[in-house]
Short mmCIF file of C-alpha atoms in Angstrom, two decimals:
data_model
loop_
_atom_site.label_atom_id
_atom_site.label_comp_id
_atom_site.label_asym_id
_atom_site.label_seq_id
_atom_site.Cartn_x
_atom_site.Cartn_y
_atom_site.Cartn_z
CA UNK D 3 15.65 -10.53 12.68
CA UNK D 4 14.43 -14.00 11.52
CA UNK D 5 13.60 -12.59 7.92
CA UNK D 6 11.61 -10.01 5.81
CA UNK D 7 8.10 -9.97 4.43
CA UNK D 8 8.08 -7.57 1.31
CA UNK D 9 5.00 -5.65 0.66
CA UNK D 10 3.82 -5.24 -2.79
CA UNK D 11 6.99 -7.33 -3.64
CA UNK D 12 6.47 -7.34 -7.47
CA UNK D 13 8.15 -3.94 -7.55
CA UNK D 14 11.44 -5.52 -6.36
CA UNK D 15 11.98 -7.38 -9.55
CA UNK D 16 10.49 -4.77 -12.00
CA UNK D 17 13.15 -3.58 -14.53
CA UNK D 18 12.59 -1.40 -17.51
CA UNK D 19 11.61 -4.38 -19.59
CA UNK D 20 9.28 -5.77 -16.99
CA UNK D 21 9.61 -8.38 -14.01
CA UNK D 22 12.49 -10.69 -14.00
CA UNK D 23 14.03 -12.97 -11.50
CA UNK D 24 17.40 -11.55 -12.57
CA UNK D 25 16.54 -7.96 -11.32
CA UNK D 26 19.30 -6.27 -9.68
CA UNK D 27 17.36 -6.38 -6.17
CA UNK D 28 17.11 -10.12 -6.24
CA UNK D 29 20.70 -10.49 -7.62
CA UNK D 30 22.15 -8.43 -4.69
CA UNK D 31 19.81 -10.21 -1.97
CA UNK D 32 20.40 -13.71 -3.03
CA UNK D 33 24.14 -13.19 -3.18
CA UNK D 34 24.58 -11.67 0.31
CA UNK D 35 25.87 -14.24 2.63
CA UNK D 36 23.42 -13.04 5.59
CA UNK D 37 20.29 -12.11 3.59
CA UNK D 38 20.35 -15.01 1.38
CA UNK D 39 19.94 -17.43 4.56
CA UNK D 40 17.08 -15.31 6.08
CA UNK D 41 13.36 -16.10 5.51
CA UNK D 42 12.32 -13.97 2.66
CA UNK D 43 8.66 -13.71 2.01
CA UNK D 44 7.06 -11.84 -0.94
CA UNK D 45 3.50 -10.38 -1.21
CA UNK D 46 3.88 -11.32 -5.13
CA UNK D 47 1.76 -8.62 -6.58
CA UNK D 48 1.45 -4.73 -6.75
CA UNK D 49 -0.59 -2.31 -8.78
CA UNK D 50 1.82 -1.83 -11.50
CA UNK D 51 2.01 -3.18 -15.01
CA UNK D 52 2.40 -7.01 -14.71
CA UNK D 53 2.06 -6.70 -11.09
CA UNK D 54 0.67 -10.20 -10.39
CA UNK D 55 3.66 -12.52 -10.18
CA UNK D 56 2.54 -15.45 -8.07
CA UNK D 57 5.02 -18.27 -8.60
CA UNK D 58 7.63 -16.22 -10.39
CA UNK D 59 9.91 -15.08 -7.65
CA UNK D 60 13.22 -16.84 -7.37
CA UNK D 61 14.26 -19.73 -5.53
CA UNK D 62 14.99 -18.73 -1.93
CA UNK D 63 11.64 -16.77 -1.70
CA UNK D 64 8.35 -17.87 -0.22
CA UNK D 65 5.26 -16.16 -1.46
CA UNK D 66 1.94 -15.43 -0.20
CA UNK D 67 -0.51 -17.76 -1.81
CA UNK D 68 -3.91 -15.89 -2.44
CA UNK D 69 -4.92 -18.80 -4.59
CA UNK D 70 -4.93 -20.85 -1.26
CA UNK D 71 -6.87 -18.07 0.47
CA UNK D 72 -9.61 -17.81 -2.04
CA UNK D 73 -9.80 -21.44 -2.88
CA UNK D 74 -10.24 -22.55 0.75
CA UNK D 75 -12.93 -19.85 1.41
CA UNK D 76 -14.81 -20.76 -1.73
CA UNK D 77 -14.82 -24.35 -0.84
CA UNK D 78 -16.25 -24.07 2.37
CA UNK D 79 -18.58 -21.43 1.40
CA UNK D 80 -20.09 -24.28 -0.70
CA UNK D 81 -19.26 -22.83 -3.99
CA UNK D 82 -19.64 -25.25 -7.04
CA UNK D 83 -16.65 -26.68 -8.74
CA UNK D 84 -14.23 -26.27 -6.09
CA UNK D 85 -12.86 -29.86 -5.40
CA UNK D 86 -10.32 -29.75 -8.25
CA UNK D 87 -8.86 -26.53 -7.15
CA UNK D 88 -8.86 -27.32 -3.46
CA UNK D 89 -6.67 -30.33 -4.27
CA UNK D 90 -3.95 -28.40 -5.78
CA UNK D 91 -3.95 -26.11 -2.70
CA UNK D 92 -3.87 -28.92 -0.19
CA UNK D 93 -0.76 -30.39 -1.87
CA UNK D 94 1.38 -27.37 -1.70
CA UNK D 95 0.23 -25.70 -4.88
CA UNK D 96 2.62 -27.53 -7.17
CA UNK D 97 1.11 -26.07 -10.10
CA UNK D 98 2.40 -22.80 -8.99
CA UNK D 99 5.59 -23.48 -7.12
CA UNK D 100 7.24 -26.69 -8.54
CA UNK D 101 9.87 -25.47 -10.57
CA UNK D 102 13.51 -24.47 -10.32
CA UNK D 103 13.83 -26.83 -7.39
CA UNK D 104 11.70 -24.72 -5.14
CA UNK D 105 10.16 -26.57 -2.25
CA UNK D 106 6.70 -26.67 -0.76
CA UNK D 107 7.56 -23.97 1.99
CA UNK D 108 7.44 -21.56 -1.13
CA UNK D 109 3.71 -21.52 -0.61
CA UNK D 110 2.58 -19.36 2.16
CA UNK D 111 -0.92 -20.72 3.04
CA UNK D 112 -3.35 -18.37 4.69
CA UNK D 113 -6.96 -17.79 5.26
CA UNK D 114 -6.68 -13.93 6.19
CA UNK D 115 -4.06 -11.43 6.46
CA UNK D 116 -3.80 -7.83 7.75
CA UNK D 117 -5.37 -6.84 4.41
CA UNK D 118 -8.95 -7.89 4.14
CA UNK D 119 -11.47 -9.50 6.38
CA UNK D 120 -10.27 -11.43 9.53
CA UNK D 121 -11.28 -15.11 9.75
CA UNK D 122 -14.21 -14.28 12.20
CA UNK D 123 -15.57 -11.61 9.38
CA UNK D 124 -15.20 -14.20 6.83
CA UNK D 125 -17.94 -16.19 8.34
CA UNK D 126 -19.84 -13.06 9.70
CA UNK D 127 -20.31 -10.65 6.57
CA UNK D 128 -21.12 -11.03 2.99
CA UNK D 129 -20.35 -7.37 2.22
CA UNK D 130 -17.64 -4.97 3.26
CA UNK D 131 -18.38 -2.39 5.89
CA UNK D 132 -15.87 0.15 5.47
CA UNK D 133 -17.98 3.38 6.11
CA UNK D 134 -15.44 4.43 8.78
CA UNK D 135 -12.57 4.74 6.22
CA UNK D 136 -14.19 7.98 4.78
CA UNK D 137 -14.58 6.85 1.12
CA UNK D 138 -18.32 5.95 1.10
CA UNK D 139 -17.53 2.29 1.47
CA UNK D 140 -15.86 2.21 -2.09
CA UNK D 141 -12.51 1.15 -0.93
CA UNK D 142 -11.35 -2.43 -0.33
CA UNK D 143 -12.08 -5.61 -2.13
CA UNK D 144 -15.55 -6.10 -3.23
CA UNK D 145 -15.35 -9.96 -3.32
CA UNK D 146 -14.15 -11.50 -0.10
CA UNK D 147 -15.54 -15.18 -0.83
CA UNK D 148 -17.29 -14.87 2.37
CA UNK D 149 -20.63 -15.54 3.75
CA UNK D 150 -22.54 -14.52 6.98
CA UNK D 151 -24.21 -17.65 7.29
CA UNK D 152 -27.68 -16.31 8.11
CA UNK D 153 -27.18 -13.00 9.52
CA UNK D 154 -24.95 -9.88 8.72
CA UNK D 155 -22.46 -8.97 11.30
CA UNK D 156 -23.04 -9.39 15.11
CA UNK D 157 -25.88 -11.57 16.10
CA UNK D 158 -27.52 -13.30 19.12
CA UNK D 159 -28.92 -16.05 16.91
CA UNK D 160 -27.30 -19.37 18.64
CA UNK D 161 -27.74 -21.52 15.45
CA UNK D 162 -26.05 -18.91 13.29
CA UNK D 163 -23.00 -18.62 15.89
CA UNK D 164 -22.78 -22.30 16.00
CA UNK D 165 -22.60 -22.57 12.20
CA UNK D 166 -20.01 -19.64 12.03
CA UNK D 167 -17.56 -21.56 14.60
CA UNK D 168 -17.98 -24.72 12.68
CA UNK D 169 -16.92 -23.23 9.38
CA UNK D 170 -13.98 -21.51 11.03
CA UNK D 171 -12.75 -24.80 12.66
CA UNK D 172 -13.15 -26.62 9.20
CA UNK D 173 -11.14 -23.86 7.37
CA UNK D 174 -8.47 -23.88 10.09
CA UNK D 175 -8.05 -27.62 9.76
CA UNK D 176 -7.64 -27.34 6.12
CA UNK D 177 -4.93 -24.62 6.61
CA UNK D 178 -2.77 -26.81 9.21
CA UNK D 179 -3.36 -29.93 7.28
CA UNK D 180 -2.13 -28.62 3.82
CA UNK D 181 1.41 -28.93 2.44
CA UNK D 182 3.26 -25.63 2.41
CA UNK D 183 3.69 -22.98 5.12
CA UNK D 184 0.75 -22.02 7.30
CA UNK D 185 0.40 -18.35 8.27
CA UNK D 186 -2.10 -17.43 10.83
CA UNK D 187 -3.28 -13.90 11.12
CA UNK D 188 -2.92 -12.59 14.84
CA UNK D 189 -6.31 -12.72 16.50
CA UNK D 190 -7.74 -15.36 14.27
CA UNK D 191 -7.08 -17.94 16.88
CA UNK D 192 -9.47 -16.17 19.17
CA UNK D 193 -12.28 -14.55 17.04
CA UNK D 194 -10.81 -11.14 16.53
CA UNK D 195 -13.17 -8.96 14.32
CA UNK D 196 -12.97 -5.76 12.38
CA UNK D 197 -16.81 -5.42 12.16
CA UNK D 198 -16.65 -6.09 8.56
CA UNK D 199 -13.92 -3.60 7.71
CA UNK D 200 -11.85 -5.04 4.99
CA UNK D 201 -9.40 -2.20 4.42
CA UNK D 202 -8.62 -1.13 7.96
CA UNK D 203 -5.19 0.15 7.51
CA UNK D 204 -6.19 3.86 8.52
CA UNK D 205 -7.84 2.52 11.61
CA UNK D 206 -5.40 2.91 14.68
CA UNK D 207 -8.34 2.00 17.17
CA UNK D 208 -10.49 -0.58 18.63
CA UNK D 209 -11.09 -1.65 14.99
CA UNK D 210 -7.72 -3.17 14.55
CA UNK D 211 -6.27 -3.46 17.96
CA UNK D 212 -6.15 -6.93 19.24
CA UNK D 213 -9.05 -7.36 21.82
CA UNK D 214 -7.56 -9.80 24.40
CA UNK D 215 -10.68 -9.52 26.52
CA UNK D 216 -12.23 -11.98 24.00
CA UNK D 217 -10.40 -14.72 25.77
CA UNK D 218 -12.65 -14.07 28.84
CA UNK D 219 -15.43 -15.80 26.72
CA UNK D 220 -15.66 -19.42 26.53
CA UNK D 221 -16.42 -19.78 22.87
CA UNK D 222 -13.20 -17.75 22.05
CA UNK D 223 -11.25 -19.68 24.47
CA UNK D 224 -12.36 -22.91 22.84
CA UNK D 225 -11.32 -21.73 19.44
CA UNK D 226 -7.69 -20.89 20.80
CA UNK D 227 -7.53 -24.36 22.25
CA UNK D 228 -8.65 -25.92 18.98
CA UNK D 229 -5.98 -24.03 17.16
CA UNK D 230 -3.46 -25.22 19.86
CA UNK D 231 -4.48 -28.77 19.01
CA UNK D 232 -4.05 -28.29 15.34
CA UNK D 233 -0.46 -27.03 16.03
CA UNK D 234 0.38 -29.94 18.12
CA UNK D 235 -0.84 -32.42 15.63
CA UNK D 236 1.09 -30.47 12.56
CA UNK D 237 4.33 -30.69 14.71
CA UNK D 238 3.75 -34.35 15.64
CA UNK D 239 3.27 -35.67 12.01
CA UNK D 240 6.08 -35.03 9.85
CA UNK D 241 4.02 -36.09 6.86
CA UNK D 242 2.21 -32.99 7.08
CA UNK D 243 5.47 -31.03 6.56
CA UNK D 244 6.82 -32.89 3.62
CA UNK D 245 10.13 -30.99 2.19
CA UNK D 246 9.37 -32.22 -1.35
CA UNK D 247 6.38 -31.96 -3.62
CA UNK D 248 4.45 -35.39 -3.92
CA UNK D 249 3.48 -36.50 -7.33
CA UNK D 250 1.68 -39.64 -6.30
CA UNK D 251 3.94 -42.09 -8.23
CA UNK D 252 6.02 -43.06 -5.31
CA UNK D 253 4.81 -46.28 -3.53
CA UNK D 254 5.39 -46.09 0.16
CA UNK D 255 4.17 -49.77 0.68
CA UNK D 256 2.17 -52.05 -1.41
CA UNK D 257 -1.01 -50.24 -2.43
CA UNK D 258 0.01 -47.26 -0.65
CA UNK D 259 1.38 -44.30 -2.59
CA UNK D 260 2.90 -41.13 -0.91
CA UNK D 261 -0.26 -39.00 -1.97
CA UNK D 262 -3.81 -40.14 -3.38
CA UNK D 263 -7.14 -38.93 -3.59
CA UNK D 264 -10.56 -40.82 -3.03
CA UNK D 265 -14.34 -40.14 -3.06
CA UNK D 266 -16.64 -40.98 -0.38
CA UNK D 267 -16.80 -44.56 -1.54
CA UNK D 268 -13.22 -45.10 -0.85
CA UNK D 269 -12.36 -45.34 -4.66
CA UNK D 270 -9.74 -43.35 -6.32
CA UNK D 271 -11.20 -40.01 -7.58
CA UNK D 272 -12.34 -40.78 -11.19
CA UNK D 273 -12.26 -37.94 -13.85
CA UNK D 274 -16.14 -37.37 -13.72
CA UNK D 275 -16.02 -36.98 -9.96
CA UNK D 276 -13.30 -34.23 -10.27
CA UNK D 277 -15.45 -32.50 -12.99
CA UNK D 278 -18.84 -32.88 -10.94
CA UNK D 279 -19.77 -29.35 -10.04
CA UNK D 280 -21.98 -30.53 -7.39
CA UNK D 281 -19.23 -32.59 -5.57
CA UNK D 282 -18.27 -31.01 -2.22
CA UNK D 283 -16.51 -33.99 -0.66
CA UNK D 284 -12.87 -35.11 -0.82
CA UNK D 285 -10.61 -37.47 0.72
CA UNK D 286 -6.73 -36.95 0.72
CA UNK D 287 -4.26 -39.74 1.90
CA UNK D 288 -0.54 -38.94 2.45
CA UNK D 289 1.96 -41.44 3.63
CA UNK D 290 5.64 -41.35 4.60
CA UNK D 291 8.19 -43.90 6.05
CA UNK D 292 11.50 -43.79 7.91
CA UNK D 293 13.48 -46.91 8.48
CA UNK D 294 10.80 -49.63 9.06
CA UNK D 295 8.25 -47.44 10.40
CA UNK D 296 5.44 -45.78 8.10
CA UNK D 297 2.78 -43.25 8.77
CA UNK D 298 -0.42 -42.76 6.78
CA UNK D 299 -2.66 -39.55 7.26
CA UNK D 300 -6.25 -39.37 5.77
CA UNK D 301 -7.91 -35.94 5.58
CA UNK D 302 -11.75 -36.19 4.83
CA UNK D 303 -13.50 -33.00 3.84
CA UNK D 304 -17.13 -32.44 3.57
CA UNK D 305 -18.42 -28.90 2.53
CA UNK D 306 -22.00 -30.20 2.29
CA UNK D 307 -24.60 -29.09 5.01
CA UNK D 308 -25.41 -32.80 5.74
CA UNK D 309 -23.35 -35.39 7.09
CA UNK D 310 -21.33 -37.67 4.75
CA UNK D 311 -20.26 -41.30 5.35
CA UNK D 312 -16.73 -41.95 3.90
CA UNK D 313 -15.64 -45.37 3.24
CA UNK D 314 -12.04 -45.79 3.99
CA UNK D 315 -9.77 -46.54 1.28
CA UNK D 316 -7.76 -49.78 0.98
CA UNK D 317 -5.35 -50.97 2.23
CA UNK D 318 -6.84 -51.39 5.68
CA UNK D 319 -5.12 -49.88 8.79
CA UNK D 320 -5.89 -49.30 12.31
CA UNK D 321 -7.09 -45.58 11.85
CA UNK D 322 -7.43 -43.19 14.72
CA UNK D 323 -9.32 -39.92 14.60
CA UNK D 324 -6.69 -37.15 15.40
CA UNK D 325 -8.97 -34.03 14.58
CA UNK D 326 -12.69 -33.88 14.10
CA UNK D 327 -13.61 -30.09 13.57
CA UNK D 328 -17.18 -30.87 14.36
CA UNK D 329 -16.33 -32.12 17.85
CA UNK D 330 -13.34 -29.92 18.60
CA UNK D 331 -12.80 -31.24 22.20
CA UNK D 332 -13.10 -34.74 21.62
CA UNK D 333 -10.25 -37.13 22.51
CA UNK D 334 -8.52 -39.41 19.97
CA UNK D 335 -10.70 -42.26 19.02
CA UNK D 336 -10.25 -45.58 16.96
CA UNK D 337 -12.33 -46.42 14.09
CA UNK D 338 -13.82 -49.73 14.34
CA UNK D 339 -15.51 -50.26 11.07
CA UNK D 340 -14.72 -49.41 7.39
CA UNK D 341 -16.25 -46.27 7.30
CA UNK D 342 -16.56 -43.17 9.26
CA UNK D 343 -19.19 -40.36 9.57
CA UNK D 344 -18.02 -36.68 8.60
CA UNK D 345 -20.29 -33.96 9.82
CA UNK D 346 -21.67 -31.33 7.47
CA UNK D 347 -19.32 -28.56 6.84
CA UNK D 348 -16.58 -30.47 8.87
CA UNK D 349 -13.17 -31.89 8.29
CA UNK D 350 -11.63 -35.16 9.86
CA UNK D 351 -7.87 -36.00 10.11
CA UNK D 352 -7.16 -39.73 10.54
CA UNK D 353 -3.87 -41.30 11.49
CA UNK D 354 -2.30 -44.75 11.34
CA UNK D 355 1.08 -46.26 11.83
CA UNK D 356 2.31 -49.40 10.04
CA UNK D 357 5.36 -51.43 9.48
CA UNK D 358 7.09 -51.13 5.96
CA UNK D 359 8.54 -54.41 6.39
CA UNK D 360 5.34 -56.18 7.43
CA UNK D 361 3.57 -54.51 4.49
CA UNK D 362 6.14 -55.61 2.03
CA UNK D 363 6.00 -59.19 3.30
#
């Protein structure tokens, strides 16, 4: 047993005077020589009084981060005024977890879980379809921050299907390039659907069983291969797995901080750009170094329907495209100019290596 995930975990810390980190259960668990070293993951809410406790579990726990789930869904759906919140989710949700010496791994980042829509249904349904549950479609969440992109449910419209696939890849790229612990719902890597049922706990049938035959389809195999590519890239680039929260004040090399945010012009994000409700583009640069070697990664996000030309921020590096969610099968390519095109509703991840000693000189 590698660890435990606690359902409706707030009940574990509820004492007569309310939720507290010093509850008897937490004390016993964290003092146990075996259990204290296991992976401990809480669903940090329940339906009791004071039940929503995201960020309030004691050090040693990681927590499902529904703020990440909802924020990423809303950003890629194209909702207004999402860029500022998304920045917090991309950087490990420090506003929620950076206290008591907790680390970014405390944030379990996810797009979908066994509760609610699958990733396929997030881009296929605007409304829940829980009729089969026997409660007149009144059960389950009413707001899923989803979009059907032109047709409710299954469709043969190739344009709608292509757009759905594009948005799924952009969302998955955001997940795997975010600081924190990524969690992927089984089946989301190959397009599992529950036909719009977002409360399928009572369905022990084809609604919830994993349909492995989906992998006989080229489109579903392509999604699996893209997720495999994202996994490899995350493993290959330690800067995506930082053990510490990044505050932007640490300089890795001259003109290069460990984390920085830019607009499409390659300029540091100004206050008015953060507050611009119509802005749906964001560039995040992260950097790290080991001995004399340094690495920078640049994540470019464009939730607009149209392409966007991003000017690459200074200092200049020999950037290579590692991930292009608009062209999932494309090989790595070098950027030969000072800007790069990011497709509509797409994400690009660029990487560059540099010598810290040369930069200092």
